[in-house]
Every structure is written in C-alpha cells, then in structure tokens.
Tab-separated table of C-alpha atoms in Angstrom:
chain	number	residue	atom	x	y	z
A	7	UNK	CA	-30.797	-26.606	3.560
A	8	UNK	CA	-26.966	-27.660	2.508
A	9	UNK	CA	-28.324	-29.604	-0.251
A	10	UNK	CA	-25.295	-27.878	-2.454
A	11	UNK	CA	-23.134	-28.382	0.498
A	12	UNK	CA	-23.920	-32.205	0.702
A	13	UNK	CA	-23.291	-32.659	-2.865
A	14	UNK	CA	-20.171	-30.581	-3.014
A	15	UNK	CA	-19.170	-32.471	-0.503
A	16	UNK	CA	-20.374	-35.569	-1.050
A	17	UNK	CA	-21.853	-35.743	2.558
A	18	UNK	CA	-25.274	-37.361	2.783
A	19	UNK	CA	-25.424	-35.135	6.047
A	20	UNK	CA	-24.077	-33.298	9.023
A	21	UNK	CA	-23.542	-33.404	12.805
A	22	UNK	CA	-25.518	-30.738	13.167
A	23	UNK	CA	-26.348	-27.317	11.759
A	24	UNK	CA	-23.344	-25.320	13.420
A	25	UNK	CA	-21.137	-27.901	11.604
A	26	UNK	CA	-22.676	-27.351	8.496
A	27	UNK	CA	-22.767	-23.839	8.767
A	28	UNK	CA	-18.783	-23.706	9.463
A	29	UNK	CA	-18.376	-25.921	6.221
A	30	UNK	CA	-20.882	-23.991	4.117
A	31	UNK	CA	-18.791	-20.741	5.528
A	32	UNK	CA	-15.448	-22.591	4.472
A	33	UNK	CA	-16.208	-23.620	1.631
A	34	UNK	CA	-17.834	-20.011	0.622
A	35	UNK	CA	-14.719	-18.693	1.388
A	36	UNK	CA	-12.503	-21.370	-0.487
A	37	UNK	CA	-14.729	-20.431	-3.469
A	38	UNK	CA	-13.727	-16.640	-3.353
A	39	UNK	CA	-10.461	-17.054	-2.921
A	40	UNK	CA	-9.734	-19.252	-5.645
A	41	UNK	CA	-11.337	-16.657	-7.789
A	42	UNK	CA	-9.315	-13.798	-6.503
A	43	UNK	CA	-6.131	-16.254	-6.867
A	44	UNK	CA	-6.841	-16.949	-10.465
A	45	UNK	CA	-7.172	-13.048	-11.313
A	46	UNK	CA	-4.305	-12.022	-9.229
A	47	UNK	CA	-2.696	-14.863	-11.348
A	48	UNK	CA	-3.464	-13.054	-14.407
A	49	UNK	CA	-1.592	-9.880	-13.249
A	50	UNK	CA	1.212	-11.952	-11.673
A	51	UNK	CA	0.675	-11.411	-8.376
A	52	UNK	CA	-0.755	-13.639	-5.499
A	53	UNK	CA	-4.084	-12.738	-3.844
A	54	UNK	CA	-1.862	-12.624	-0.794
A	55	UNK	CA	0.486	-9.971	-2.763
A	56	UNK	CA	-2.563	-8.088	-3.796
A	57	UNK	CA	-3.749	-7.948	-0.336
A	58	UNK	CA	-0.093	-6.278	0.620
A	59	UNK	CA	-0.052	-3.651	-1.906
A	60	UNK	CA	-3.623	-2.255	-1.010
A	61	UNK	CA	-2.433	-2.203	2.325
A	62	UNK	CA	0.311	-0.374	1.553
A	63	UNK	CA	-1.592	1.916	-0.797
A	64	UNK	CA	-3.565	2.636	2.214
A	65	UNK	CA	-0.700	3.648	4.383
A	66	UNK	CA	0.369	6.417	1.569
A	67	UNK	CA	3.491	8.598	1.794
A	68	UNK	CA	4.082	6.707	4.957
A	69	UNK	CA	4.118	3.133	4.756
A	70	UNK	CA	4.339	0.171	7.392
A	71	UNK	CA	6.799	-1.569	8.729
A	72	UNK	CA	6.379	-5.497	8.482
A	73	UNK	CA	4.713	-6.674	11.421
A	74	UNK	CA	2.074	-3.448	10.886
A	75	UNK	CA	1.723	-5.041	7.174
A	76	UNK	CA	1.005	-8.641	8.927
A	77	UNK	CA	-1.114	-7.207	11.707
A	78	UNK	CA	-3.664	-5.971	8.425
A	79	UNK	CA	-3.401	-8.766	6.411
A	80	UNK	CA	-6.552	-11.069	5.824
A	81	UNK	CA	-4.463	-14.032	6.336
A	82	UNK	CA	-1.832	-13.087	8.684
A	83	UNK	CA	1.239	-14.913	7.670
A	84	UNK	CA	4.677	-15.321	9.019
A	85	UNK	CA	6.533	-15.053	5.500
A	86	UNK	CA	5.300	-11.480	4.997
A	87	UNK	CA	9.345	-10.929	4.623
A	88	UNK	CA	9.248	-13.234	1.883
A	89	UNK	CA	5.795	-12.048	-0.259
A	90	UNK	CA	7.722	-8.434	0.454
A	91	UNK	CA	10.849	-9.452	-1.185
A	92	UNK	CA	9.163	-10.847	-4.413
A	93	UNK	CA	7.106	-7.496	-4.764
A	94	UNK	CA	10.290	-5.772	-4.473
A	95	UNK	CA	12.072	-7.822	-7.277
A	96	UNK	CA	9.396	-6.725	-9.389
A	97	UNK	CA	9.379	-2.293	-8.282
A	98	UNK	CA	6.287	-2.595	-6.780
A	99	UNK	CA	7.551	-1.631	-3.009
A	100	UNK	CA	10.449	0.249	-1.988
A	101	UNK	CA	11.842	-0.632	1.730
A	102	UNK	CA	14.089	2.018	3.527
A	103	UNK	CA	14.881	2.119	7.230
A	104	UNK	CA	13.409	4.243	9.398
A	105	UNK	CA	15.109	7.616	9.925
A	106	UNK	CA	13.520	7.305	13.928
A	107	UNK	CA	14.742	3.818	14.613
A	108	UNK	CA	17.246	1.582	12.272
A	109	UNK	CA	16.089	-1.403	13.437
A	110	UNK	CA	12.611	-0.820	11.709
A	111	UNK	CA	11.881	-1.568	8.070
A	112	UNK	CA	9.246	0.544	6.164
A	113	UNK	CA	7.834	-0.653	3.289
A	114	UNK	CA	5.755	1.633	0.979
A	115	UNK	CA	3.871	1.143	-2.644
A	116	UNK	CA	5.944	2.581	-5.432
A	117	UNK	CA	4.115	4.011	-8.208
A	118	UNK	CA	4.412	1.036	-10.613
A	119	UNK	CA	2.563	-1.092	-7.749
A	120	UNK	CA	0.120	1.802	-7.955
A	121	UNK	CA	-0.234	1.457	-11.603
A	122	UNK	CA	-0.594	-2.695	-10.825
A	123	UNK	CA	-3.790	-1.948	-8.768
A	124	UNK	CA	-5.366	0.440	-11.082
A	125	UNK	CA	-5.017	-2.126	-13.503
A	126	UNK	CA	-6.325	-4.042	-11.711
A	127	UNK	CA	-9.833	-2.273	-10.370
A	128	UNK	CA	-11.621	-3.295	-13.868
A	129	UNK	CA	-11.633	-7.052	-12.831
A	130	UNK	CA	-12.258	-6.586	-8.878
A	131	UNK	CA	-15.181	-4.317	-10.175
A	132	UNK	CA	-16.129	-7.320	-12.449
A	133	UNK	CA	-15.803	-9.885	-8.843
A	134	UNK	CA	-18.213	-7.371	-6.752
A	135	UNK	CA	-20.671	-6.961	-9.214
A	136	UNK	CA	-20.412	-10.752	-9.580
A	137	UNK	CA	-20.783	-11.032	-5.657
A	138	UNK	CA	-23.676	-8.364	-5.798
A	139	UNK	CA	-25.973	-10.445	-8.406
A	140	UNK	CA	-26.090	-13.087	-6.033
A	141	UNK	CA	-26.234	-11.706	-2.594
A	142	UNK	CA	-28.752	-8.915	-1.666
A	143	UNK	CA	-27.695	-5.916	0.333
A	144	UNK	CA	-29.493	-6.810	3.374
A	145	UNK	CA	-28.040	-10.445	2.861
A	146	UNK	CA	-24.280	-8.940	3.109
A	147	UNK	CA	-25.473	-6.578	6.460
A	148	UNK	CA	-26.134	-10.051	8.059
A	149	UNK	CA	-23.602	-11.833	6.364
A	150	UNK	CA	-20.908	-9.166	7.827
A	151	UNK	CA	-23.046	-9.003	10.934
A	152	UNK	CA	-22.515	-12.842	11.262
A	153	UNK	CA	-18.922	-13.542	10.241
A	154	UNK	CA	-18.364	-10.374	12.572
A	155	UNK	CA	-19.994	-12.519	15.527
A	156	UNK	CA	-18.126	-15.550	14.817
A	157	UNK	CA	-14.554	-14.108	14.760
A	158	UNK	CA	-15.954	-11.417	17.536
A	159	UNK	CA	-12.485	-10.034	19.547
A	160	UNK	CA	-10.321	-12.851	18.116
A	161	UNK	CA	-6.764	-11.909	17.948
C-alpha cells in the first residue's frame, strides 16, 4: 500500500501505517479541494465562498448571523466577516440587523447568489459523478464511517 503516496511524495516510506494513513487522508483532501477551488474559480467565487452561500441557502427566509455561518463552515475561519463582505460587493448576500437584538448581524442568500449556485449544480454534478467512478458506495459508507471516527466529538 501507499505506493502512490510514496511517489507523490517522494517518500521511500513511512513511520508507520497511522502516519501514512493521515498523509494519504491529507493529501486526498488537498486533491479535492484544489478541484473545487479551480471550479469555484471559474464562477468567481472561492470554494470557501461557495461553502457560505449553500449555507446560507440552507438557512432560507431566515438566514444566520456570522458566528452561526462559521460554526457550519467546513473550514471554520475567523475572516468569515471578510469572505461576507466580498459576497456582498457582488449581490449575492444581503446583511440586515436583527429586529430582536441590534447587536446581531443576519446574513441571508439573495436571489442572484441563488441563481450563482444553480449555475453552478451542472459542474458539482460533473465532481460527484467524478468522485462516484472511483469510489464504490460501500467504499464512501466506510470512508464517512472512518473520517467520522477520526474527527469523532472534536469541536
């Protein structure tokens, strides 16, 4: 095993197998994202951005406040403020203060950050079918059983 690991890496070999399971994991995961970055790119948005607006898209009518944003995101960040600011300059959020308490912020998707991530469903489609040729179903049950185990009740 790790033969692609050891040559991606140019590593001739590894402590042990937990350390080359963490980079094989890390290095998986390096792969994706640079994927997702480069088609975000193409829609000029960041893979972090995208992440935002589906979260907000989840929240409806509603939205989130910041931290709530932050709290969902798959790389919690401290410059949410910032990645909110740029998708405002372009009218795909909206924030408002809340009506219950001034001091909160909510954020929520406007419809032309709507229309963004319907544009953009054709090419994530494209990235799970991808994903899907090479992993099996029963592969991803363990896969998400695994990464589920390593990250367990981490806050």
């Amino acid at each position: 095993m790790g033969e692609k690991l050891k040559h991606r890496l140019k590593q001739s070999q590894f402590q042990d197998l937990h350390q080359e399971a963490v980079l094989n994991l890390l290095v998986a995961a390096s792969y994706l994202e640079g994927i997702m970055d480069r088609r975000c790119a193409t829609f000029g948005i960041t893979h972090q951005q995208y992440n935002i607006l589906r979260i907000l898209k989840g929240a409806g009518d509603s939205g989130h406040p910041c931290g709530a944003i932050a709290e969902r995101m798959i790389h919690p960040s401290p410059d949410v403020t910032r990645r909110l600011d740029a998708l405002e300059r372009e009218g795909l959020v909206e924030r408002a203060r809340s009506t219950e308490d001034r001091r909160v912020v909510i954020t929520r998707i406007t419809p032309k950050g709507l229309q963004l991530l319907d544009s953009m469903a054709e090419m994530l489609q494209e990235q799970s079918e991808t994903f899907s040729n090479r992993v099996s179903q029963a592969d991803c049950i363990e896969l998400s059983r695994i990464c589920e185990q390593i990250y367990g009740n981490a806050e």
